Amino acid sequence: DESADLPVYGLPSQDVQYFIHEGANLISYPYEGIQSIEDALPEEIQQSIWAIFGQGISAMNINGNWMGSLSSFEGGFGYWIIATDNFVFEYNQPEGIALSIANAVTTPPQEIDFYQSVAQSFYFVKDIELSTTDIEIGDWIVAYNDDVIVGSRMWNGEYTDIPVMGFDNTDDNTFGYCKSGDIPTFKLHKSSTSEIIDLVSDNAPVWENNQAFIVSLSGLELPATVNLHHAYPNP
């Protein structure tokens, strides 16, 4: 007679079979504990999966390697499987005590934090080219829609996945977040110097819900000094 959260515990009485279609599929992970993506998914179907999304975390299949912040499936959570083909599969049943590490990402500082929207996509940054400084582990890449922060992730090397949140019609907290057709912009927040560097990309795709993209970024760095030299060759 009133609203309540009801926890339900149990395991499937038999193996669960999943029918996956090309595109985005929301499925469960039916076992207790934690299991790595490589161990959980049958090897023969992994090549048919482009990306996997959790809440604010993701993994992309790049040349047979799972890159990104999502490394393991955790019991009690659901995941979006982005498939390139139709297929049917069952998870490999975990054996014994799971030794996989739970997914953990560093919480952004308050000034670059964002609200977790139901609508989300991920931009995997392959590399960043800077002319006057270097990017370091611990620096932050922040995504913006105009002047609204829509995502951020601590840099952890090649193919760091940046979550980019979308507008949810039912939630005022996502006002100003990305809509279909928007192109997010990115800035590098240096942890050691507090410097903020605008980043540009020649190939940043437009935002669409439940998608994964690969981008390369470069720094738009203004000169610190200006010098006027002799004209050469003399016009």
Coordinates of N, CA and C in Angstrom, one line a residue:
D1 N 0.8 -1.2 0.0 CA 0.0 0.0 0.0 C 0.8 1.3 0.0
E2 N 2.2 1.1 -0.2 CA 3.0 2.3 -0.3 C 4.3 1.9 -1.0
S3 N 5.0 2.9 -1.5 CA 6.2 2.6 -2.3 C 7.3 2.1 -1.4
A4 N 8.1 1.1 -1.9 CA 9.2 0.5 -1.2 C 10.1 -0.2 -2.1
D5 N 11.4 -0.3 -1.7 CA 12.4 -1.0 -2.4 C 12.5 -2.4 -1.8
L6 N 12.2 -3.4 -2.6 CA 12.2 -4.8 -2.1 C 13.4 -5.6 -2.7
P7 N 14.4 -5.9 -1.8 CA 15.5 -6.7 -2.3 C 15.1 -8.2 -2.5
V8 N 15.5 -8.7 -3.6 CA 15.2 -10.2 -3.9 C 16.5 -10.9 -4.1
Y9 N 16.7 -12.0 -3.4 CA 18.0 -12.8 -3.6 C 17.7 -14.1 -4.1
G10 N 18.6 -14.6 -4.9 CA 18.5 -16.0 -5.5 C 19.3 -16.1 -6.7
L11 N 19.5 -17.3 -7.2 CA 20.2 -17.6 -8.4 C 19.3 -18.3 -9.4
P12 N 19.6 -18.2 -10.7 CA 18.8 -18.9 -11.7 C 18.8 -20.4 -11.4
S13 N 17.6 -21.1 -11.6 CA 17.6 -22.5 -11.5 C 18.2 -23.3 -12.6
Q14 N 18.5 -22.6 -13.7 CA 19.2 -23.1 -14.8 C 19.9 -22.0 -15.6
D15 N 20.7 -22.4 -16.6 CA 21.4 -21.4 -17.3 C 20.5 -20.5 -18.1
V16 N 20.8 -19.2 -18.1 CA 20.0 -18.2 -18.8 C 20.5 -18.0 -20.2
Q17 N 19.6 -18.1 -21.1 CA 20.0 -18.0 -22.5 C 19.6 -16.6 -23.0
Y18 N 20.5 -15.8 -23.6 CA 20.2 -14.5 -24.1 C 20.2 -14.4 -25.6
F19 N 19.1 -13.9 -26.2 CA 19.0 -13.7 -27.6 C 19.4 -12.2 -27.9
I20 N 20.5 -12.0 -28.5 CA 21.0 -10.7 -28.8 C 20.8 -10.3 -30.2
H21 N 20.3 -9.1 -30.4 CA 20.1 -8.6 -31.8 C 21.1 -7.5 -32.0
E22 N 21.4 -7.2 -33.3 CA 22.3 -6.2 -33.7 C 21.9 -4.8 -33.1
G23 N 22.8 -4.1 -32.5 CA 22.5 -2.8 -31.8 C 22.6 -3.0 -30.3
A24 N 21.8 -2.2 -29.6 CA 21.9 -2.1 -28.1 C 20.9 -3.1 -27.5
N25 N 21.4 -3.9 -26.5 CA 20.6 -4.9 -25.8 C 20.9 -4.7 -24.3
L26 N 19.8 -4.5 -23.5 CA 20.0 -4.4 -22.1 C 19.7 -5.8 -21.4
I27 N 20.8 -6.3 -20.8 CA 20.7 -7.7 -20.2 C 21.2 -7.7 -18.8
S28 N 20.9 -8.8 -18.1 CA 21.4 -8.9 -16.7 C 22.7 -9.7 -16.7
Y29 N 23.3 -9.7 -15.5 CA 24.4 -10.6 -15.2 C 23.8 -11.5 -14.0
P30 N 23.5 -12.8 -14.3 CA 22.7 -13.5 -13.3 C 23.4 -14.2 -12.2
Y31 N 24.7 -14.1 -12.1 CA 25.4 -14.8 -11.0 C 25.9 -13.8 -9.9
E32 N 26.1 -14.4 -8.7 CA 26.7 -13.6 -7.6 C 28.2 -13.3 -7.9
G33 N 28.7 -12.4 -7.2 CA 30.1 -12.1 -7.3 C 30.5 -11.3 -8.5
I34 N 31.8 -11.4 -8.9 CA 32.4 -10.6 -9.9 C 33.1 -11.6 -10.9
Q35 N 33.0 -11.3 -12.2 CA 33.6 -12.1 -13.2 C 34.1 -11.2 -14.3
S36 N 35.3 -11.4 -14.7 CA 35.9 -10.5 -15.8 C 35.2 -10.7 -17.1
I37 N 35.2 -9.7 -18.0 CA 34.5 -9.8 -19.3 C 35.1 -11.0 -20.1
E38 N 36.4 -11.1 -20.1 CA 37.0 -12.2 -20.8 C 36.6 -13.6 -20.4
D39 N 36.4 -13.8 -19.1 CA 36.0 -15.1 -18.5 C 34.5 -15.3 -18.7
A40 N 33.7 -14.2 -18.6 CA 32.3 -14.4 -18.6 C 31.7 -14.7 -19.9
L41 N 32.2 -14.1 -21.0 CA 31.6 -14.2 -22.3 C 32.3 -15.3 -23.1
P42 N 31.6 -16.2 -23.7 CA 32.2 -17.2 -24.6 C 33.1 -16.5 -25.6
E43 N 34.2 -17.1 -25.9 CA 35.2 -16.5 -26.8 C 34.7 -16.3 -28.2
E44 N 33.8 -17.2 -28.6 CA 33.3 -17.1 -30.0 C 32.4 -16.0 -30.3
I45 N 31.8 -15.4 -29.2 CA 30.8 -14.3 -29.5 C 31.4 -12.9 -29.2
Q46 N 32.6 -12.9 -28.5 CA 33.2 -11.6 -28.2 C 33.5 -10.7 -29.4
Q47 N 33.8 -11.3 -30.5 CA 34.1 -10.6 -31.7 C 32.9 -9.9 -32.3
S48 N 31.7 -10.3 -31.8 CA 30.4 -9.7 -32.3 C 29.9 -8.6 -31.4
I49 N 30.7 -8.2 -30.4 CA 30.3 -7.2 -29.5 C 31.3 -6.0 -29.7
W50 N 30.7 -4.9 -30.0 CA 31.4 -3.6 -30.2 C 31.8 -3.0 -28.9
A51 N 30.8 -2.9 -27.9 CA 31.0 -2.2 -26.7 C 30.1 -2.8 -25.6
I52 N 30.4 -2.5 -24.4 CA 29.5 -2.9 -23.2 C 29.5 -1.7 -22.3
F53 N 28.2 -1.3 -21.9 CA 28.1 -0.1 -21.0 C 27.5 -0.6 -19.7
G54 N 28.0 0.0 -18.6 CA 27.4 0.0 -17.3 C 26.9 1.4 -17.0
Q55 N 26.7 1.6 -15.7 CA 26.3 3.0 -15.3 C 27.5 3.8 -15.1
G56 N 27.8 4.6 -16.2 CA 28.9 5.5 -16.1 C 30.3 4.9 -16.4
I57 N 30.3 3.6 -16.8 CA 31.5 2.9 -17.1 C 31.3 2.1 -18.4
S58 N 32.3 1.8 -19.1 CA 32.2 1.1 -20.4 C 33.5 0.4 -20.8
A59 N 33.3 -0.5 -21.8 CA 34.4 -1.2 -22.3 C 34.2 -1.3 -23.8
M60 N 35.3 -1.2 -24.6 CA 35.2 -1.4 -26.1 C 36.1 -2.5 -26.5
N61 N 35.7 -3.3 -27.4 CA 36.5 -4.3 -28.0 C 37.4 -3.8 -29.1
I62 N 38.6 -3.6 -28.8 CA 39.6 -3.0 -29.7 C 40.7 -4.1 -30.0
N63 N 40.6 -4.6 -31.2 CA 41.5 -5.6 -31.7 C 41.6 -6.8 -30.7
G64 N 40.4 -7.2 -30.2 CA 40.3 -8.3 -29.3 C 40.6 -8.1 -27.9
N65 N 40.9 -6.8 -27.5 CA 41.2 -6.4 -26.1 C 40.1 -5.5 -25.6
W66 N 39.7 -5.7 -24.4 CA 38.6 -4.9 -23.8 C 39.3 -3.7 -23.1
M67 N 39.0 -2.5 -23.7 CA 39.6 -1.3 -23.2 C 38.5 -0.4 -22.5
G68 N 38.9 0.4 -21.5 CA 37.9 1.2 -20.8 C 37.9 1.0 -19.3
S69 N 36.9 1.6 -18.7 CA 36.8 1.5 -17.2 C 36.0 0.3 -16.8
L70 N 35.3 -0.4 -17.7 CA 34.5 -1.6 -17.3 C 35.4 -2.8 -17.6
S71 N 35.7 -3.6 -16.6 CA 36.6 -4.8 -16.7 C 35.8 -6.0 -16.3
S72 N 34.8 -5.9 -15.5 CA 34.1 -7.1 -14.9 C 32.6 -6.9 -14.9
F73 N 31.9 -8.0 -15.0 CA 30.5 -8.0 -14.7 C 30.3 -8.3 -13.2
E74 N 29.3 -7.6 -12.6 CA 29.1 -7.7 -11.2 C 27.6 -8.1 -10.9
G75 N 27.4 -9.1 -10.0 CA 26.1 -9.6 -9.8 C 25.2 -8.5 -9.3
G76 N 23.9 -8.5 -9.8 CA 23.0 -7.5 -9.4 C 22.9 -6.3 -10.3
F77 N 23.8 -6.3 -11.3 CA 23.8 -5.1 -12.2 C 23.4 -5.6 -13.6
G78 N 22.9 -4.6 -14.4 CA 22.5 -4.8 -15.8 C 23.5 -4.1 -16.7
Y79 N 23.6 -4.5 -17.9 CA 24.6 -4.0 -18.8 C 24.0 -3.9 -20.2
W80 N 24.4 -2.8 -20.9 CA 24.1 -2.7 -22.4 C 25.1 -3.4 -23.2
I81 N 24.7 -4.3 -24.0 CA 25.6 -5.0 -25.0 C 25.3 -4.4 -26.3
I82 N 26.4 -3.8 -26.9 CA 26.2 -3.2 -28.2 C 26.8 -4.2 -29.2
A83 N 25.9 -4.8 -30.0 CA 26.3 -5.9 -30.8 C 26.4 -5.5 -32.3
T84 N 27.3 -6.2 -33.0 CA 27.4 -6.0 -34.4 C 26.7 -7.0 -35.3
D85 N 26.2 -8.1 -34.6 CA 25.5 -9.2 -35.3 C 24.4 -9.7 -34.3
N86 N 23.6 -10.5 -34.8 CA 22.6 -11.3 -34.0 C 23.3 -12.6 -33.5
F87 N 23.1 -12.9 -32.3 CA 23.6 -14.2 -31.8 C 22.9 -14.6 -30.5
V88 N 23.1 -15.8 -30.1 CA 22.5 -16.4 -28.8 C 23.7 -16.9 -28.0
F89 N 23.6 -16.6 -26.7 CA 24.7 -17.0 -25.8 C 24.3 -17.3 -24.4
E90 N 25.1 -18.0 -23.7 CA 25.0 -18.1 -22.2 C 26.3 -17.7 -21.6
Y91 N 26.3 -17.0 -20.5 CA 27.5 -16.7 -19.8 C 28.2 -18.0 -19.4
N92 N 29.6 -17.9 -19.4 CA 30.3 -19.0 -18.8 C 30.1 -19.0 -17.3
Q93 N 29.7 -20.1 -16.7 CA 29.4 -20.1 -15.3 C 30.7 -19.9 -14.5
P94 N 30.7 -19.0 -13.5 CA 32.0 -18.8 -12.7 C 32.2 -20.0 -11.9
E95 N 33.5 -20.4 -11.7 CA 33.9 -21.5 -10.9 C 34.6 -21.1 -9.6
G96 N 34.1 -21.6 -8.5 CA 34.8 -21.2 -7.2 C 34.6 -19.8 -6.9
I97 N 35.5 -19.2 -6.1 CA 35.4 -17.9 -5.6 C 35.9 -16.9 -6.7
A98 N 35.1 -16.0 -7.1 CA 35.6 -15.0 -8.1 C 36.7 -14.2 -7.7
L99 N 37.8 -14.1 -8.5 CA 39.0 -13.3 -8.1 C 39.1 -12.0 -8.9
S100 N 38.1 -11.8 -9.7 CA 38.2 -10.5 -10.5 C 38.0 -9.3 -9.6
I101 N 38.5 -8.2 -10.1 CA 38.5 -7.0 -9.4 C 37.2 -6.2 -9.8
A102 N 36.5 -5.7 -8.8 CA 35.3 -4.9 -9.1 C 35.7 -3.6 -9.8
N103 N 34.7 -3.2 -10.7 CA 35.0 -1.9 -11.4 C 35.0 -0.8 -10.5
A104 N 36.0 0.0 -10.6 CA 36.2 1.2 -9.7 C 36.8 2.3 -10.5
V105 N 36.1 3.5 -10.5 CA 36.6 4.7 -11.1 C 36.7 5.8 -10.1
T106 N 37.6 6.6 -10.3 CA 37.8 7.7 -9.3 C 36.7 8.8 -9.4
T107 N 36.1 9.2 -8.3 CA 35.1 10.2 -8.3 C 35.7 11.5 -8.7
P108 N 35.1 12.2 -9.7 CA 35.6 13.5 -10.1 C 35.5 14.5 -8.9
P109 N 36.4 15.5 -8.9 CA 36.3 16.6 -7.9 C 35.0 17.3 -8.2
Q110 N 34.5 18.0 -7.1 CA 33.1 18.6 -7.2 C 33.0 19.5 -8.3
E111 N 34.0 20.3 -8.7 CA 33.9 21.3 -9.7 C 33.8 20.7 -11.1
I112 N 34.1 19.4 -11.3 CA 33.9 18.8 -12.6 C 33.1 17.6 -12.5
D113 N 32.3 17.5 -11.5 CA 31.4 16.3 -11.3 C 30.2 16.5 -12.2
F114 N 29.4 15.5 -12.4 CA 28.2 15.5 -13.3 C 27.2 14.6 -12.8
Y115 N 26.0 14.7 -13.3 CA 24.8 13.9 -12.9 C 24.7 12.7 -13.8
Q116 N 24.6 11.5 -13.2 CA 24.4 10.3 -14.0 C 23.1 10.2 -14.7
S117 N 23.0 10.4 -16.0 CA 21.7 10.4 -16.7 C 21.4 9.0 -17.2
V118 N 20.1 8.7 -17.5 CA 19.7 7.5 -18.1 C 20.3 7.4 -19.5
A119 N 20.4 8.5 -20.2 CA 21.0 8.6 -21.5 C 22.5 8.9 -21.4
Q120 N 23.3 8.0 -22.1 CA 24.7 8.2 -22.0 C 25.4 7.6 -23.2
S121 N 26.5 8.1 -23.6 CA 27.4 7.6 -24.6 C 28.8 7.7 -24.1
F122 N 29.8 7.1 -24.8 CA 31.2 7.1 -24.4 C 32.1 7.5 -25.5
Y123 N 33.0 8.4 -25.3 CA 34.0 8.8 -26.2 C 35.4 8.3 -25.8
F124 N 35.9 7.3 -26.5 CA 37.2 6.7 -26.1 C 38.3 7.6 -26.8
V125 N 39.1 8.1 -26.0 CA 40.2 9.0 -26.5 C 41.4 8.1 -26.7
K126 N 41.7 8.0 -28.0 CA 42.9 7.2 -28.4 C 44.2 7.8 -28.0
D127 N 44.3 9.1 -28.3 CA 45.5 9.8 -27.9 C 45.3 11.3 -27.8
I128 N 46.2 12.0 -27.2 CA 46.1 13.5 -27.1 C 47.4 14.1 -27.4
E129 N 47.4 15.0 -28.4 CA 48.7 15.6 -28.8 C 48.7 17.1 -28.2
L130 N 49.8 17.3 -27.4 CA 50.0 18.6 -26.8 C 51.3 19.2 -27.2
S131 N 51.4 20.5 -27.4 CA 52.7 21.0 -27.8 C 53.6 21.6 -26.7
T132 N 53.0 22.1 -25.6 CA 53.8 22.7 -24.6 C 53.8 22.0 -23.3
T133 N 53.0 20.9 -23.2 CA 53.0 20.2 -21.9 C 52.7 18.7 -22.3
D134 N 52.7 17.8 -21.3 CA 52.4 16.4 -21.4 C 51.2 16.1 -20.6
I135 N 50.4 15.2 -21.1 CA 49.3 14.7 -20.3 C 49.8 13.6 -19.3
E136 N 49.3 13.6 -18.1 CA 49.8 12.7 -17.1 C 48.7 11.9 -16.5
I137 N 49.0 10.7 -16.0 CA 48.0 9.9 -15.3 C 47.5 10.7 -14.1
G138 N 46.3 10.9 -13.9 CA 45.7 11.7 -12.8 C 45.1 13.0 -13.3
D139 N 45.5 13.4 -14.6 CA 44.8 14.6 -15.2 C 43.4 14.2 -15.5
W140 N 42.5 15.2 -15.7 CA 41.1 14.9 -16.0 C 40.8 15.5 -17.4
I141 N 40.0 14.7 -18.1 CA 39.4 15.1 -19.4 C 37.9 15.4 -19.1
V142 N 37.5 16.6 -19.4 CA 36.1 17.0 -19.0 C 35.3 17.2 -20.3
A143 N 34.1 16.7 -20.4 CA 33.3 16.9 -21.6 C 32.2 18.0 -21.3
Y144 N 32.0 18.8 -22.3 CA 31.1 19.9 -22.2 C 30.0 19.9 -23.3
N145 N 28.8 20.3 -23.0 CA 27.8 20.6 -24.0 C 27.6 22.1 -23.9
D146 N 28.1 22.9 -24.8 CA 28.2 24.4 -24.7 C 29.1 24.6 -23.4
D147 N 28.5 25.2 -22.4 CA 29.2 25.5 -21.1 C 28.8 24.6 -20.0
V148 N 28.1 23.5 -20.3 CA 27.6 22.6 -19.2 C 28.4 21.3 -19.2
I149 N 29.0 21.0 -18.0 CA 29.8 19.8 -17.9 C 28.8 18.6 -18.0
V150 N 29.1 17.7 -18.9 CA 28.3 16.5 -19.1 C 29.0 15.2 -18.9
G151 N 30.3 15.3 -18.4 CA 31.0 14.1 -18.2 C 32.5 14.4 -17.9
S152 N 33.2 13.5 -17.2 CA 34.6 13.6 -16.9 C 35.2 12.3 -16.5
R153 N 36.4 12.1 -16.8 CA 37.1 10.9 -16.5 C 38.6 11.2 -16.3
M154 N 39.2 10.6 -15.2 CA 40.6 10.7 -15.0 C 41.4 10.0 -16.1
W155 N 42.4 10.6 -16.7 CA 43.2 10.0 -17.7 C 44.0 8.8 -17.2
N156 N 43.8 7.7 -17.9 CA 44.5 6.5 -17.4 C 45.3 5.8 -18.6
G157 N 45.5 6.6 -19.6 CA 46.3 6.0 -20.7 C 45.4 5.9 -22.0
E158 N 46.0 5.3 -23.0 CA 45.4 5.2 -24.3 C 44.0 4.5 -24.2
Y159 N 43.0 5.1 -24.9 CA 41.6 4.6 -24.9 C 40.9 4.8 -23.6
T160 N 41.2 5.9 -22.9 CA 40.4 6.3 -21.7 C 39.0 6.7 -22.2
D161 N 38.0 6.1 -21.5 CA 36.6 6.4 -22.0 C 36.0 7.5 -21.2
I162 N 35.5 8.5 -21.9 CA 34.9 9.7 -21.3 C 33.4 9.5 -21.4
P163 N 32.7 9.4 -20.3 CA 31.2 9.3 -20.3 C 30.7 10.7 -20.7
V164 N 29.7 10.7 -21.6 CA 29.1 11.9 -22.0 C 27.5 11.8 -21.9
M165 N 27.0 12.5 -20.9 CA 25.6 12.3 -20.5 C 24.6 13.0 -21.5
G166 N 23.4 12.5 -21.6 CA 22.4 13.1 -22.5 C 21.2 13.6 -21.7
F167 N 20.4 14.4 -22.3 CA 19.2 15.0 -21.7 C 18.2 13.9 -21.5
D168 N 17.6 13.8 -20.3 CA 16.6 12.9 -20.0 C 15.3 13.7 -19.7
N169 N 14.3 13.5 -20.6 CA 13.1 14.3 -20.5 C 12.4 14.3 -19.1
T170 N 12.7 13.3 -18.3 CA 12.0 13.1 -17.1 C 12.8 13.6 -15.9
D171 N 14.0 14.2 -16.1 CA 14.8 14.6 -15.0 C 15.4 16.0 -15.3
D172 N 15.0 16.9 -14.4 CA 15.5 18.3 -14.5 C 17.0 18.4 -14.3
N173 N 17.6 17.4 -13.6 CA 19.1 17.5 -13.4 C 19.9 17.4 -14.7
T174 N 19.3 16.9 -15.8 CA 20.0 16.8 -17.0 C 19.7 17.9 -18.0
F175 N 19.1 19.0 -17.5 CA 18.9 20.2 -18.4 C 20.2 20.7 -18.9
G176 N 20.3 20.9 -20.2 CA 21.5 21.4 -20.9 C 22.4 20.2 -21.3
Y177 N 22.1 19.0 -21.0 CA 22.9 17.9 -21.4 C 22.7 17.6 -22.9
C178 N 23.5 16.7 -23.5 CA 23.5 16.5 -24.9 C 22.2 15.9 -25.4
K179 N 21.8 16.4 -26.6 CA 20.7 15.8 -27.3 C 21.2 15.2 -28.6
S180 N 20.4 14.4 -29.3 CA 20.9 13.8 -30.5 C 21.3 14.9 -31.5
G181 N 22.5 14.8 -32.1 CA 23.0 15.8 -33.0 C 24.0 16.8 -32.4
D182 N 24.0 16.9 -31.1 CA 25.0 17.8 -30.5 C 26.4 17.2 -30.6
I183 N 27.4 18.1 -30.6 CA 28.8 17.6 -30.6 C 29.5 18.1 -29.4
P184 N 29.8 17.2 -28.4 CA 30.5 17.7 -27.2 C 31.9 18.2 -27.5
T185 N 32.3 19.1 -26.6 CA 33.7 19.5 -26.6 C 34.4 19.1 -25.4
F186 N 35.8 19.1 -25.4 CA 36.5 18.5 -24.3 C 37.6 19.5 -23.8
K187 N 37.9 19.5 -22.5 CA 39.0 20.2 -22.0 C 39.9 19.3 -21.1
L188 N 41.1 19.6 -21.0 CA 42.1 18.9 -20.2 C 42.3 19.8 -18.9
H189 N 42.0 19.2 -17.8 CA 42.3 19.9 -16.5 C 43.5 19.2 -15.9
K190 N 44.6 20.0 -15.8 CA 45.9 19.5 -15.3 C 45.8 19.4 -13.8
S191 N 46.1 18.3 -13.2 CA 46.0 18.1 -11.7 C 47.1 18.8 -11.0
S192 N 48.3 18.8 -11.6 CA 49.5 19.4 -11.0 C 49.5 20.9 -11.0
T193 N 49.0 21.5 -12.0 CA 49.1 23.0 -12.2 C 47.8 23.7 -12.2
S194 N 46.7 22.9 -12.2 CA 45.3 23.5 -12.3 C 45.1 24.2 -13.6
E195 N 46.0 24.0 -14.6 CA 45.8 24.6 -15.9 C 44.7 23.9 -16.6
I196 N 43.9 24.7 -17.4 CA 42.8 24.1 -18.2 C 43.2 24.4 -19.7
I197 N 43.2 23.3 -20.5 CA 43.6 23.4 -21.9 C 42.4 23.0 -22.8
D198 N 42.0 23.8 -23.7 CA 40.9 23.4 -24.6 C 41.5 22.4 -25.6
L199 N 40.7 21.4 -25.8 CA 41.0 20.3 -26.7 C 40.1 20.3 -28.0
V200 N 40.7 20.0 -29.1 CA 39.9 20.0 -30.3 C 40.1 18.6 -31.0
S201 N 39.1 18.3 -31.9 CA 39.2 17.0 -32.6 C 38.7 17.3 -34.0
D202 N 39.4 16.6 -35.0 CA 38.9 16.7 -36.3 C 37.8 15.7 -36.7
N203 N 37.6 14.8 -35.7 CA 36.7 13.7 -36.0 C 35.7 13.4 -34.9
A204 N 35.4 14.4 -34.1 CA 34.4 14.2 -33.0 C 33.0 13.9 -33.6
P205 N 32.4 12.7 -33.4 CA 31.1 12.4 -33.9 C 30.0 13.1 -33.1
V206 N 28.9 13.3 -33.7 CA 27.7 13.9 -33.0 C 27.3 12.9 -32.0
W207 N 26.7 13.4 -30.9 CA 26.3 12.6 -29.8 C 25.0 11.8 -30.2
E208 N 24.9 10.6 -29.9 CA 23.7 9.7 -30.0 C 23.7 8.8 -28.7
N209 N 22.5 8.5 -28.2 CA 22.4 7.7 -27.0 C 22.9 6.3 -27.3
N210 N 23.5 5.7 -26.2 CA 24.0 4.4 -26.3 C 24.9 4.1 -27.4
Q211 N 25.9 4.9 -27.6 CA 26.9 4.7 -28.6 C 28.3 4.9 -28.0
A212 N 29.3 4.3 -28.8 CA 30.7 4.4 -28.4 C 31.5 4.9 -29.6
F213 N 32.4 5.9 -29.3 CA 33.1 6.5 -30.4 C 34.6 6.5 -30.0
I214 N 35.5 6.5 -31.0 CA 36.9 6.7 -30.8 C 37.3 8.0 -31.4
V215 N 38.0 8.8 -30.6 CA 38.4 10.2 -31.0 C 39.9 10.4 -30.7
S216 N 40.5 11.2 -31.4 CA 41.9 11.8 -31.1 C 41.7 13.2 -30.8
L217 N 42.4 13.7 -29.8 CA 42.3 15.1 -29.4 C 43.7 15.8 -29.5
S218 N 43.7 17.1 -29.7 CA 44.9 17.9 -29.6 C 44.6 19.2 -28.9
G219 N 45.7 19.7 -28.3 CA 45.5 20.9 -27.5 C 45.5 22.2 -28.3
L220 N 44.5 23.1 -28.0 CA 44.5 24.4 -28.5 C 45.1 25.3 -27.6
E221 N 46.4 25.5 -27.7 CA 47.2 26.2 -26.7 C 47.7 27.5 -27.2
L222 N 47.4 28.6 -26.5 CA 47.7 30.0 -27.0 C 49.2 30.2 -26.6
P223 N 49.9 31.0 -27.5 CA 51.3 31.3 -27.3 C 51.5 32.1 -26.0
A224 N 52.5 31.9 -25.3 CA 52.8 32.6 -24.1 C 53.5 34.0 -24.4
T225 N 54.3 34.0 -25.5 CA 55.0 35.3 -25.9 C 54.8 35.5 -27.4
V226 N 54.9 36.7 -27.8 CA 54.8 37.1 -29.3 C 56.0 37.8 -29.7
N227 N 56.7 37.4 -30.8 CA 57.9 38.0 -31.3 C 57.7 38.4 -32.7
L228 N 58.2 39.6 -33.1 CA 58.2 40.1 -34.5 C 59.6 40.0 -35.0
H229 N 59.8 39.2 -36.1 CA 61.1 38.9 -36.7 C 61.2 39.7 -38.0
H230 N 62.4 39.8 -38.5 CA 62.6 40.4 -39.8 C 61.9 39.6 -40.9
A231 N 61.4 40.3 -41.9 CA 60.6 39.6 -43.0 C 61.7 38.8 -43.8
Y232 N 61.4 37.5 -44.0 CA 62.3 36.7 -44.9 C 61.4 35.7 -45.6
P233 N 61.5 35.5 -46.9 CA 62.4 36.3 -47.8 C 61.7 37.7 -47.9
N234 N 62.5 38.7 -48.3 CA 62.1 40.1 -48.4 C 61.0 40.2 -49.5
P235 N 59.8 40.5 -49.1 CA 58.7 40.6 -50.2 C 59.0 41.6 -51.2

